[in-house]
Short mmCIF file of C-alpha atoms in Angstrom, two decimals:
data_model
loop_
_atom_site.label_atom_id
_atom_site.label_comp_id
_atom_site.label_asym_id
_atom_site.label_seq_id
_atom_site.Cartn_x
_atom_site.Cartn_y
_atom_site.Cartn_z
CA MET N 179 65.52 -44.80 70.83
CA LYS N 180 65.36 -48.17 68.56
CA ASN N 181 62.82 -49.46 71.06
CA LEU N 182 59.94 -47.51 71.51
CA ASP N 183 56.38 -48.34 73.41
CA SER N 184 54.19 -47.18 70.88
CA ILE N 185 54.45 -45.00 67.65
CA LEU N 186 51.05 -43.23 66.34
CA MET N 187 50.90 -43.06 62.40
CA ILE N 188 47.52 -40.73 61.34
CA GLU N 189 47.51 -41.01 57.72
CA ASP N 190 44.50 -42.08 55.37
CA ASN N 191 46.36 -43.36 52.53
CA HIS N 192 46.67 -47.28 52.71
CA SER N 193 50.00 -47.50 50.52
CA ASP N 194 51.77 -44.44 52.80
CA GLN N 195 50.75 -46.54 55.87
CA ILE N 196 52.74 -49.87 54.17
CA LEU N 197 55.35 -47.83 53.44
CA PHE N 198 56.06 -46.37 56.54
CA HIS N 199 55.80 -49.61 58.46
CA GLU N 200 58.61 -51.05 56.02
CA TYR N 201 61.16 -47.94 56.70
CA LEU N 202 60.59 -48.78 60.23
CA GLN N 203 61.52 -52.06 59.85
CA LEU N 204 64.61 -51.39 58.04
CA ALA N 205 65.29 -48.72 60.04
CA GLY N 206 65.83 -51.23 62.75
CA ILE N 207 62.88 -49.15 64.81
CA LYS N 208 61.12 -51.59 67.15
CA ALA N 209 57.90 -50.83 68.93
CA LYS N 210 55.65 -52.73 71.27
CA GLU N 211 52.68 -51.24 69.39
CA ILE N 212 52.14 -49.02 66.16
CA LEU N 213 49.12 -47.18 66.02
CA VAL N 214 47.27 -46.05 62.74
CA ALA N 215 44.46 -43.72 62.56
CA GLU N 216 42.73 -42.66 59.41
CA SER N 217 40.65 -39.81 60.47
CA MET N 218 39.93 -37.48 63.32
CA GLN N 219 37.39 -39.03 64.52
CA GLN N 220 38.82 -42.59 64.84
CA LEU N 221 41.69 -41.04 66.59
CA LEU N 222 39.60 -40.08 69.28
CA THR N 223 38.06 -43.37 69.57
CA LEU N 224 41.38 -44.75 70.08
CA ASN N 225 41.47 -43.63 73.87
CA LEU N 226 45.05 -44.26 74.58
CA PRO N 227 45.99 -44.61 78.21
CA HIS N 228 49.31 -42.40 77.43
CA SER N 229 50.94 -40.42 74.70
CA PRO N 230 53.03 -42.30 71.84
CA ASN N 231 56.48 -41.97 72.06
CA ILE N 232 56.10 -40.23 68.37
CA ILE N 233 53.54 -38.86 66.38
CA PHE N 234 53.73 -38.76 62.50
CA LEU N 235 50.79 -36.87 61.06
CA ASP N 236 49.50 -36.02 57.77
CA LEU N 237 47.79 -33.11 57.44
CA ASN N 238 45.12 -33.58 55.13
CA LEU N 239 42.35 -36.19 56.65
CA PRO N 240 38.87 -36.79 55.30
CA ASP N 241 37.62 -34.78 58.01
CA SER N 242 40.10 -32.45 58.75
CA ASN N 243 42.85 -30.14 57.06
CA GLY N 244 45.43 -28.17 57.02
CA LEU N 245 47.02 -26.46 60.12
CA GLN N 246 44.25 -27.11 61.94
CA THR N 247 44.71 -31.02 61.90
CA PHE N 248 47.93 -30.09 63.67
CA LEU N 249 46.53 -28.13 66.64
CA THR N 250 44.00 -30.51 67.26
CA VAL N 251 46.28 -33.16 67.34
CA ASN N 252 49.03 -31.40 69.42
CA LYS N 253 46.22 -30.36 72.02
CA ILE N 254 45.15 -33.89 72.55
CA PHE N 255 48.93 -35.01 72.96
CA ASN N 256 50.97 -32.29 74.07
CA ASP N 257 53.94 -33.66 75.24
CA ALA N 258 54.42 -36.18 72.53
CA PRO N 259 56.80 -35.13 69.36
CA ILE N 260 54.81 -34.81 66.49
CA ILE N 261 56.35 -35.17 62.81
CA ILE N 262 54.26 -33.77 59.98
CA LEU N 263 54.23 -36.04 56.95
CA THR N 264 53.74 -34.17 53.68
CA GLY N 265 53.81 -34.09 49.77
CA ALA N 266 56.41 -31.86 47.38
CA SER N 267 53.49 -29.92 47.23
CA ASP N 268 52.60 -29.39 50.98
CA THR N 269 55.81 -27.78 52.57
CA ASP N 270 54.36 -24.33 53.37
CA MET N 271 51.68 -25.91 55.47
CA ALA N 272 54.03 -28.27 57.12
CA THR N 273 56.21 -24.87 57.94
CA GLN N 274 53.47 -23.54 59.24
CA ALA N 275 53.03 -26.35 61.55
CA ILE N 276 56.91 -26.23 62.69
CA GLN N 277 55.91 -23.02 63.69
CA ALA N 278 53.47 -23.66 65.60
CA GLY N 279 54.85 -26.51 67.73
CA ALA N 280 55.59 -28.98 65.79
CA GLN N 281 59.22 -30.64 65.58
CA ASP N 282 59.83 -32.14 61.91
CA TYR N 283 58.28 -32.84 58.77
CA VAL N 284 59.42 -35.31 56.19
CA GLN N 285 58.60 -35.24 52.67
CA LYS N 286 56.51 -38.49 51.55
CA ASN N 287 58.35 -39.39 48.81
CA ASP N 288 62.04 -38.57 50.03
CA LEU N 289 61.79 -40.71 52.99
CA ASP N 290 64.34 -43.87 53.35
CA GLU N 291 65.42 -45.77 56.31
CA ARG N 292 68.49 -43.92 57.72
CA TYR N 293 66.45 -40.34 57.15
CA LEU N 294 63.69 -41.50 59.37
CA SER N 295 65.90 -43.10 62.15
CA LYS N 296 67.45 -39.59 62.46
CA VAL N 297 64.11 -37.89 61.87
CA ILE N 298 62.46 -39.41 65.05
CA GLU N 299 65.71 -39.68 67.14
CA TYR N 300 66.04 -35.53 66.62
CA SER N 301 62.36 -34.89 66.96
CA ILE N 302 62.57 -36.47 70.13
CA GLU N 303 65.12 -34.74 71.24
CA ARG N 304 63.58 -31.84 70.55
CA LYS N 305 60.55 -32.32 72.58
CA LYS N 306 62.39 -32.94 75.65
CA VAL N 307 63.99 -29.65 74.91
CA GLN N 308 60.84 -27.64 74.08
CA THR N 309 58.90 -29.24 76.98
CA LYS N 310 61.73 -27.87 79.59
CA LEU N 311 61.85 -24.54 77.75
CA GLU N 312 58.05 -24.47 78.47
CA GLU N 313 58.10 -25.55 82.03
CA SER N 314 60.86 -22.89 82.12
CA ASN N 315 59.03 -20.41 81.06
CA LYS N 316 55.86 -20.99 83.24
CA ARG N 317 57.91 -20.93 86.45
CA TYR N 318 58.95 -17.79 85.04
CA GLU N 319 56.12 -16.42 84.72
CA ALA N 320 54.66 -17.90 87.77
CA VAL N 321 57.96 -15.87 89.74
CA SER N 322 56.63 -13.11 87.52
CA HIS N 323 52.82 -13.06 88.66
CA ALA N 324 53.83 -13.71 92.06
CA THR N 325 56.24 -10.74 92.82
CA ASN N 326 56.06 -7.38 92.54
CA ASP N 327 59.40 -6.92 91.18
CA ILE N 328 60.55 -6.01 87.38
CA ILE N 329 62.40 -9.51 86.45
CA TRP N 330 64.62 -9.10 83.53
CA ASP N 331 66.64 -11.68 81.41
CA TYR N 332 69.75 -9.98 80.31
CA ASN N 333 71.52 -11.76 77.41
CA LEU N 334 75.18 -10.39 77.66
CA LEU N 335 76.50 -11.45 73.97
CA THR N 336 73.85 -9.54 72.65
CA GLY N 337 72.78 -6.44 74.94
CA ASP N 338 69.20 -7.44 74.60
CA ILE N 339 66.89 -7.79 78.08
CA ILE N 340 63.50 -9.24 78.25
CA TRP N 341 61.48 -7.90 81.01
CA ASN N 342 58.01 -9.40 82.44
CA GLU N 343 55.14 -6.65 82.14
CA LYS N 344 56.38 -5.11 85.32
CA VAL N 345 58.66 -2.85 83.25
CA ALA N 346 55.87 -0.76 82.38
CA ARG N 347 55.63 0.58 85.39
CA PHE N 348 58.70 3.41 84.41
CA GLY N 349 56.12 4.69 81.96
CA TYR N 350 57.96 4.05 78.95
CA HIS N 351 56.23 3.15 75.82
CA GLU N 352 56.13 -0.47 74.50
CA ARG N 353 57.67 0.09 71.19
CA ILE N 354 60.96 1.61 73.11
CA LYS N 355 63.73 -1.18 72.77
CA LYS N 356 64.32 -1.29 76.29
CA ASN N 357 68.00 -2.96 76.04
CA GLY N 358 71.29 -2.72 77.86
CA THR N 359 72.11 0.61 76.50
CA TRP N 360 68.57 1.82 77.46
CA TRP N 361 68.47 0.60 81.11
CA LEU N 362 72.40 2.11 81.52
CA ALA N 363 71.63 5.25 80.06
CA ASN N 364 68.40 5.81 82.42
CA ILE N 365 70.44 5.21 86.01
CA HIS N 366 71.22 8.71 87.47
CA THR N 367 74.46 10.17 86.12
CA GLU N 368 75.60 10.05 89.92
CA ASP N 369 75.06 6.36 90.20
CA MET N 370 76.00 5.33 86.50
CA GLY N 371 79.66 5.12 86.78
CA GLY N 372 79.34 3.24 90.36
CA VAL N 373 77.06 0.88 88.51
CA LYS N 374 78.93 0.31 85.67
CA GLU N 375 81.93 -0.64 87.29
CA LYS N 376 80.57 -2.92 90.20
CA LEU N 377 78.65 -4.92 87.22
CA ASP N 378 81.74 -5.06 85.19
CA TYR N 379 83.55 -6.46 88.03
CA ALA N 380 81.01 -9.03 89.03
CA ILE N 381 80.82 -10.26 85.34
CA ASN N 382 84.64 -10.18 84.76
CA ASN N 383 86.06 -11.59 88.57
CA GLY N 384 83.98 -15.16 88.19
CA LYS N 385 81.09 -13.87 90.45
CA GLU N 386 77.83 -15.74 90.28
CA HIS N 387 75.97 -12.55 92.07
CA TRP N 388 75.56 -9.00 91.38
CA SER N 389 73.53 -6.31 93.57
CA ASP N 390 73.58 -2.75 93.61
CA ASN N 391 71.19 0.31 94.70
CA TYR N 392 70.95 3.61 92.29
CA ARG N 393 68.18 5.70 91.03
CA PHE N 394 66.22 5.02 87.94
CA LYS N 395 64.71 7.29 85.44
CA CYS N 396 60.97 7.20 84.64
CA ALA N 397 59.32 8.25 81.60
CA ASP N 398 58.09 11.60 83.25
CA GLY N 399 61.48 12.29 84.72
CA ARG N 400 61.13 11.60 88.07
CA TYR N 401 63.80 9.08 89.44
CA ARG N 402 62.59 6.11 91.58
CA HIS N 403 65.14 4.54 93.98
CA ILE N 404 66.19 0.71 93.13
CA LEU N 405 67.61 -2.23 94.61
CA ASP N 406 68.57 -4.63 91.80
CA ARG N 407 70.25 -8.48 91.95
CA GLY N 408 71.18 -10.50 88.89
CA TYR N 409 72.58 -14.01 88.93
CA ILE N 410 75.26 -14.70 86.26
CA PHE N 411 75.38 -17.55 83.96
CA ARG N 412 78.54 -18.86 82.71
CA ASP N 413 79.50 -21.44 80.07
CA SER N 414 82.54 -24.42 80.54
CA ASN N 415 85.13 -21.67 79.91
CA LYS N 416 83.71 -19.64 82.83
CA VAL N 417 82.73 -16.57 80.33
CA ALA N 418 79.80 -14.96 81.65
CA TYR N 419 76.86 -15.06 79.03
CA ARG N 420 73.48 -14.36 80.48
CA MET N 421 72.11 -12.60 83.85
CA ILE N 422 68.53 -13.21 85.02
CA GLY N 423 67.49 -10.86 87.86
CA SER N 424 64.68 -8.65 89.57
CA MET N 425 64.37 -4.68 90.06
CA GLU N 426 62.72 -4.06 93.24
CA ASP N 427 61.64 -0.44 93.71
CA VAL N 428 62.54 0.64 97.20
CA THR N 429 61.26 4.61 97.05
CA SER N 430 59.56 4.60 99.46
CA GLN N 431 61.83 2.78 102.54
CA THR N 432 64.65 5.00 100.99
CA LEU N 433 62.45 7.94 101.45
CA ILE N 434 61.38 6.86 105.02
CA GLN N 435 65.13 5.79 105.85
CA GLU N 436 66.43 9.85 104.95
CA GLU N 437 63.41 11.44 106.69
CA MET N 438 64.20 9.45 109.71
CA GLU N 439 68.31 10.38 108.94
CA GLN N 440 67.16 13.80 108.68
CA VAL N 441 64.90 14.06 112.25
CA ARG N 442 68.06 12.06 113.56
CA LEU N 443 70.87 14.72 112.58
CA GLN N 444 68.25 17.68 113.47
CA HIS N 445 68.11 16.20 116.94
CA GLU N 446 71.65 15.47 117.58
CA THR N 447 72.60 19.07 116.22
CA ALA N 448 69.71 20.72 118.69
CA LEU N 449 71.53 17.85 121.55
CA LEU N 450 75.23 19.85 120.81
CA ALA N 451 73.70 23.08 120.30
CA ALA N 452 72.03 23.14 123.98
CA THR N 453 75.44 21.12 124.79
CA LEU N 454 77.67 24.05 123.71
CA GLU N 455 75.09 26.69 124.98
CA GLY N 456 75.44 24.87 128.78
CA GLN N 457 79.53 24.75 128.18
CA GLU N 458 79.39 28.52 127.84
CA ASN N 459 77.17 29.55 130.33
CA GLU N 460 79.13 27.31 132.67
CA ARG N 461 82.35 29.09 131.27
CA ASN N 462 81.14 32.30 131.94
CA PHE N 463 79.88 31.46 135.24
CA ILE N 464 83.23 30.54 136.33
CA ALA N 465 85.05 33.37 134.74
CA ARG N 466 82.61 35.70 136.49
CA GLU N 467 83.03 33.79 139.89
CA LEU N 468 87.10 34.02 139.52
CA HIS N 469 86.78 37.59 138.05
CA ASP N 470 84.04 38.86 140.58
CA ASN N 471 84.85 36.91 143.86
CA ILE N 472 88.10 34.89 143.96
CA ASN N 473 90.29 37.51 142.52
CA GLN N 474 88.39 40.06 144.73
CA MET N 475 89.65 38.25 147.84
CA LEU N 476 92.99 37.62 146.73
CA ALA N 477 93.32 41.70 146.06
CA THR N 478 92.25 41.86 149.94
CA ILE N 479 95.07 39.11 150.86
CA GLN N 480 97.55 41.66 148.76
CA LEU N 481 96.38 44.93 150.38
CA LEU N 482 96.93 43.29 153.91
CA LEU N 483 100.27 41.84 153.19
CA LYS N 484 101.17 45.33 151.68
CA LEU N 485 100.23 47.13 154.95
CA MET N 486 102.14 44.31 157.20
CA ILE N 487 105.38 44.97 155.05
CA SER N 488 104.78 48.88 155.56
CA SER N 489 105.19 48.41 159.28
CA ARG N 490 108.57 47.48 158.68
CA GLU N 491 108.50 44.62 160.96
CA GLU N 492 111.76 43.00 160.44
CA TYR N 493 111.18 39.32 161.67
CA HIS N 494 108.16 39.07 158.87
CA THR N 495 109.07 40.89 156.05
CA ASP N 496 110.53 38.64 153.59
CA LEU N 497 107.79 36.03 154.34
CA LEU N 498 105.45 38.57 153.71
CA LYS N 499 107.03 39.63 150.44
CA GLN N 500 106.92 36.04 149.69
CA CYS N 501 103.55 35.79 150.19
CA LEU N 502 102.76 39.03 148.20
CA ASN N 503 104.57 37.94 145.17
CA ILE N 504 102.42 34.58 144.93
CA SER N 505 99.27 35.96 145.58
CA GLU N 506 100.17 38.44 142.85
CA ASP N 507 101.05 35.72 140.33
CA CYS N 508 97.95 33.76 141.40
CA ALA N 509 95.75 36.79 140.65
CA ARG N 510 97.54 37.55 137.13
CA GLU N 511 96.99 33.70 136.30
CA ILE N 512 93.18 33.95 137.36
CA ARG N 513 92.48 36.53 135.17
CA LEU N 514 94.54 34.85 132.21
CA LEU N 515 92.47 31.67 133.28
CA SER N 516 89.02 33.80 133.42
CA HIS N 517 89.43 35.63 130.00
CA ARG N 518 90.29 32.24 128.16
CA LEU N 519 87.00 30.85 129.58
CA ALA N 520 84.81 33.77 128.75
CA GLY N 521 83.86 34.33 125.14
CA PRO N 522 83.04 37.50 123.58
CA GLN N 523 80.32 39.65 125.46
CA THR N 524 79.13 42.66 123.30
CA GLU N 525 77.42 43.93 126.47
CA GLU N 526 80.78 44.37 128.07
CA MET N 527 83.52 43.69 125.63
CA GLU N 528 83.48 44.30 121.95
CA PHE N 529 84.60 40.79 119.80
CA THR N 530 87.85 42.63 117.97
CA GLU N 531 88.70 43.54 121.66
CA SER N 532 87.96 40.32 123.03
CA LEU N 533 90.02 38.51 119.96
CA SER N 534 92.67 40.96 120.56
CA GLU N 535 92.91 40.07 124.43
CA LEU N 536 92.85 36.21 123.57
CA ILE N 537 95.98 37.12 121.12
CA ASN N 538 97.60 39.22 123.82
CA LEU N 539 97.52 36.34 126.27
CA LEU N 540 98.74 33.49 123.69
CA ASN N 541 101.89 35.90 122.81
CA LEU N 542 103.03 35.31 126.55
CA THR N 543 102.95 31.77 125.55
CA THR N 544 104.41 31.24 122.29
CA LYS N 545 107.33 32.20 120.33
CA SER N 546 105.28 32.81 117.27
CA LYS N 547 104.60 35.91 115.58
CA ILE N 548 100.48 36.25 115.12
CA GLU N 549 99.35 38.81 112.68
CA THR N 550 95.40 39.70 112.63
CA CYS N 551 93.28 41.22 109.84
CA ILE N 552 89.71 41.73 111.06
CA ASP N 553 87.22 43.84 108.86
CA ASP N 554 85.23 46.01 111.71
CA LYS N 555 82.41 46.38 109.56
CA LEU N 556 81.82 42.71 108.99
CA VAL N 557 81.95 41.97 112.65
CA LYS N 558 78.74 44.33 112.74
CA GLN N 559 76.89 41.58 110.63
CA LEU N 560 77.72 38.98 112.94
CA SER N 561 75.25 37.32 115.80
CA GLN N 562 76.39 36.66 119.10
CA LYS N 563 76.45 32.38 118.42
CA LYS N 564 78.25 33.27 115.37
CA MET N 565 81.06 35.58 117.30
CA VAL N 566 81.21 32.87 119.88
CA THR N 567 82.06 30.19 117.42
CA ILE N 568 84.68 32.42 115.98
CA TYR N 569 86.13 33.06 118.92
CA ARG N 570 85.99 29.22 120.02
CA ILE N 571 87.59 28.15 116.80
CA VAL N 572 90.63 30.62 116.79
CA GLN N 573 91.46 29.75 120.46
CA GLU N 574 91.23 25.95 119.82
CA GLN N 575 93.16 26.21 116.58
CA MET N 576 95.69 28.35 118.14
CA ASN N 577 96.16 25.91 120.98
CA ASN N 578 97.35 23.28 118.64
CA ILE N 579 99.43 25.68 116.47
CA VAL N 580 101.14 26.52 120.05
CA LYS N 581 101.11 22.84 121.54
CA HIS N 582 102.56 21.20 117.50
CA ALA N 583 102.94 23.50 115.18
CA ASN N 584 106.51 24.99 116.10
CA ALA N 585 105.15 27.94 113.71
CA HIS N 586 107.42 31.38 113.19
CA THR N 587 104.40 33.07 111.94
CA VAL N 588 100.99 32.83 112.45
CA THR N 589 97.76 34.84 110.01
CA ILE N 590 94.43 35.32 111.30
CA THR N 591 91.95 36.99 109.04
CA LEU N 592 88.13 37.57 108.86
CA THR N 593 87.28 38.90 106.10
CA PRO N 594 83.66 39.23 103.61
CA GLN N 595 83.47 37.04 100.61
CA GLY N 596 80.07 37.87 98.73
CA ASN N 597 77.66 36.74 101.21
CA ASN N 598 79.99 35.27 103.64
CA ALA N 599 82.51 35.97 106.32
CA VAL N 600 85.68 34.25 105.94
CA LEU N 601 87.86 33.12 108.81
CA MET N 602 91.68 31.64 107.88
CA ILE N 603 94.08 30.80 110.21
CA LYS N 604 97.25 30.55 108.14
CA ASP N 605 100.67 29.23 109.85
CA ASP N 606 104.32 28.26 108.64
CA GLY N 607 105.07 25.52 111.13
CA MET N 608 105.27 21.70 110.65
CA GLY N 609 101.93 20.30 109.09
CA PHE N 610 100.73 17.08 108.84
CA ASN N 611 99.07 14.77 105.83
CA VAL N 612 95.42 15.39 106.16
CA VAL N 613 94.52 11.82 104.87
CA GLU N 614 96.92 10.02 107.17
CA LYS N 615 96.12 11.69 109.95
CA ALA N 616 93.07 11.10 112.25
CA PRO N 617 90.86 13.96 113.05
CA GLY N 618 91.38 14.83 116.88
CA ILE N 619 88.95 15.89 119.66
CA GLY N 620 89.81 19.61 118.79
CA LEU N 621 89.24 19.57 114.77
CA ASN N 622 85.75 17.56 115.89
CA ASN N 623 85.06 20.23 118.30
CA MET N 624 85.35 23.08 115.47
CA LYS N 625 83.38 20.78 112.98
CA ILE N 626 80.48 20.33 115.27
CA ARG N 627 80.68 24.33 115.72
CA CYS N 628 80.58 25.03 112.33
CA ARG N 629 77.59 22.60 111.79
CA LEU N 630 75.85 24.30 114.55
CA ILE N 631 75.91 27.86 112.32
CA ASN N 632 75.84 26.01 108.54
CA ALA N 633 79.56 26.76 108.17
CA ASP N 634 81.92 24.99 105.82
CA CYS N 635 85.40 24.00 108.06
CA ARG N 636 88.10 23.30 105.45
CA ILE N 637 91.73 21.88 106.09
CA GLU N 638 95.05 22.14 103.80
CA SER N 639 97.91 21.11 105.55
CA THR N 640 100.78 18.71 104.13
CA ALA N 641 103.97 17.54 105.73
CA GLY N 642 106.56 20.58 106.27
CA ASN N 643 104.55 23.29 104.73
CA GLY N 644 102.24 24.44 107.62
CA CYS N 645 98.57 24.67 107.75
CA LEU N 646 95.94 26.87 106.70
CA LEU N 647 92.15 26.58 108.08
CA GLU N 648 89.62 28.22 106.50
CA VAL N 649 86.01 28.64 107.69
CA THR N 650 83.10 30.22 105.52
CA ILE N 651 80.39 31.62 107.50
CA PRO N 652 76.61 32.56 105.38
CA LEU N 653 75.93 35.96 106.75
CA ASN N 654 72.10 35.80 105.67
CA ASP N 655 71.53 32.55 106.92
CA MET N 656 69.24 32.77 109.95
CA THR N 657 68.88 29.05 110.90
CA GLY N 658 72.90 29.49 112.00
CA GLY N 659 72.00 31.98 114.19
#
């Protein structure tokens, strides 16, 4: 700093000029050239090829006076540090010049070589910092204009946030203080906890980047979907003190994605409904074929065998008896299978009767005591689709109980509850951990069937304490069939 290329002094008082030169020599400050202008007009005639390293400026010139003098010189030499030369009575004007961008001021009657050296050094450094800050602000403004995002600068120590002009799209009045508290308070209550937790984790765990999606409330009460991203600044101790980032409005994209997801679910539901309907039709077809065709053929065989046995021919009587027994067993198994395949058919059999027959068949294959309580009046309010769903869920869950539960007692109830029908299947078997055990095919099938009639399926179970399956079926819902 002791050696400078050029110093410019804008001063019309010759005594002050001489005094200034002496102080420069005493301070050991050397410059290749020291230029002097006594008026604004003379300054313009200097036609300098580059800005001086430092400018000393008297605000009161013959052809310019006060703050305007500084503004004019600062415009000409925008990249040079300016120190105001003032008398004891002009300090207020010097303060205004500093507020307008001057680096410092010195009183002429208090000037000495040590003070002058420090003022020059500090002013040059302040100008460098100011220039960098101005360049940073220009880049910030350029980015702000170039993007459609809302740019923010968050002081983590004070909670203050500086926004670009696009924050106005949220509709809040400019007089409202938009600090960290305001930002957090306008995040949707369902999203706020997660956003704060994720942000705190990033700040307190040495992360450089943070991002999150949330809903933000506008002044009119509507919410916009926001993708927010920020970079975290840290001091030498790795403590976060500042964040800069942007809020991107992704409402349109989010709504399109939600709409596409809804269409996908509707398509998937329609496909599942068609698949299950096809399965039911196939089951009923096979059941009818077994009952009406194959079973009749077996009945004919049985009749012929009985006639042959009644002929009392000793050489084939024992064999014929064995054939008869086998055919009777085959016919019984086919009847069991056909009833298991076929769901409740209102044209042929009442729902409660179908369910009772299913329970009777299960009683033949399990040691569990099965108790039922079916509200007949409630059954009359059920559509055929809901009857089939309930029947299949009972069938599926009872298969699970028979195979895995080792239960002593099973209770099946179907009762009304408000505008719903509630199916409950409870057993006192082995139970299982609902959280740890992945759902099997049977449970997934039940949930799929429930979705098709807009029913809610819930399972409660712990190891050693049995299992409760509860299905809530809306009675007045037309979309569920």
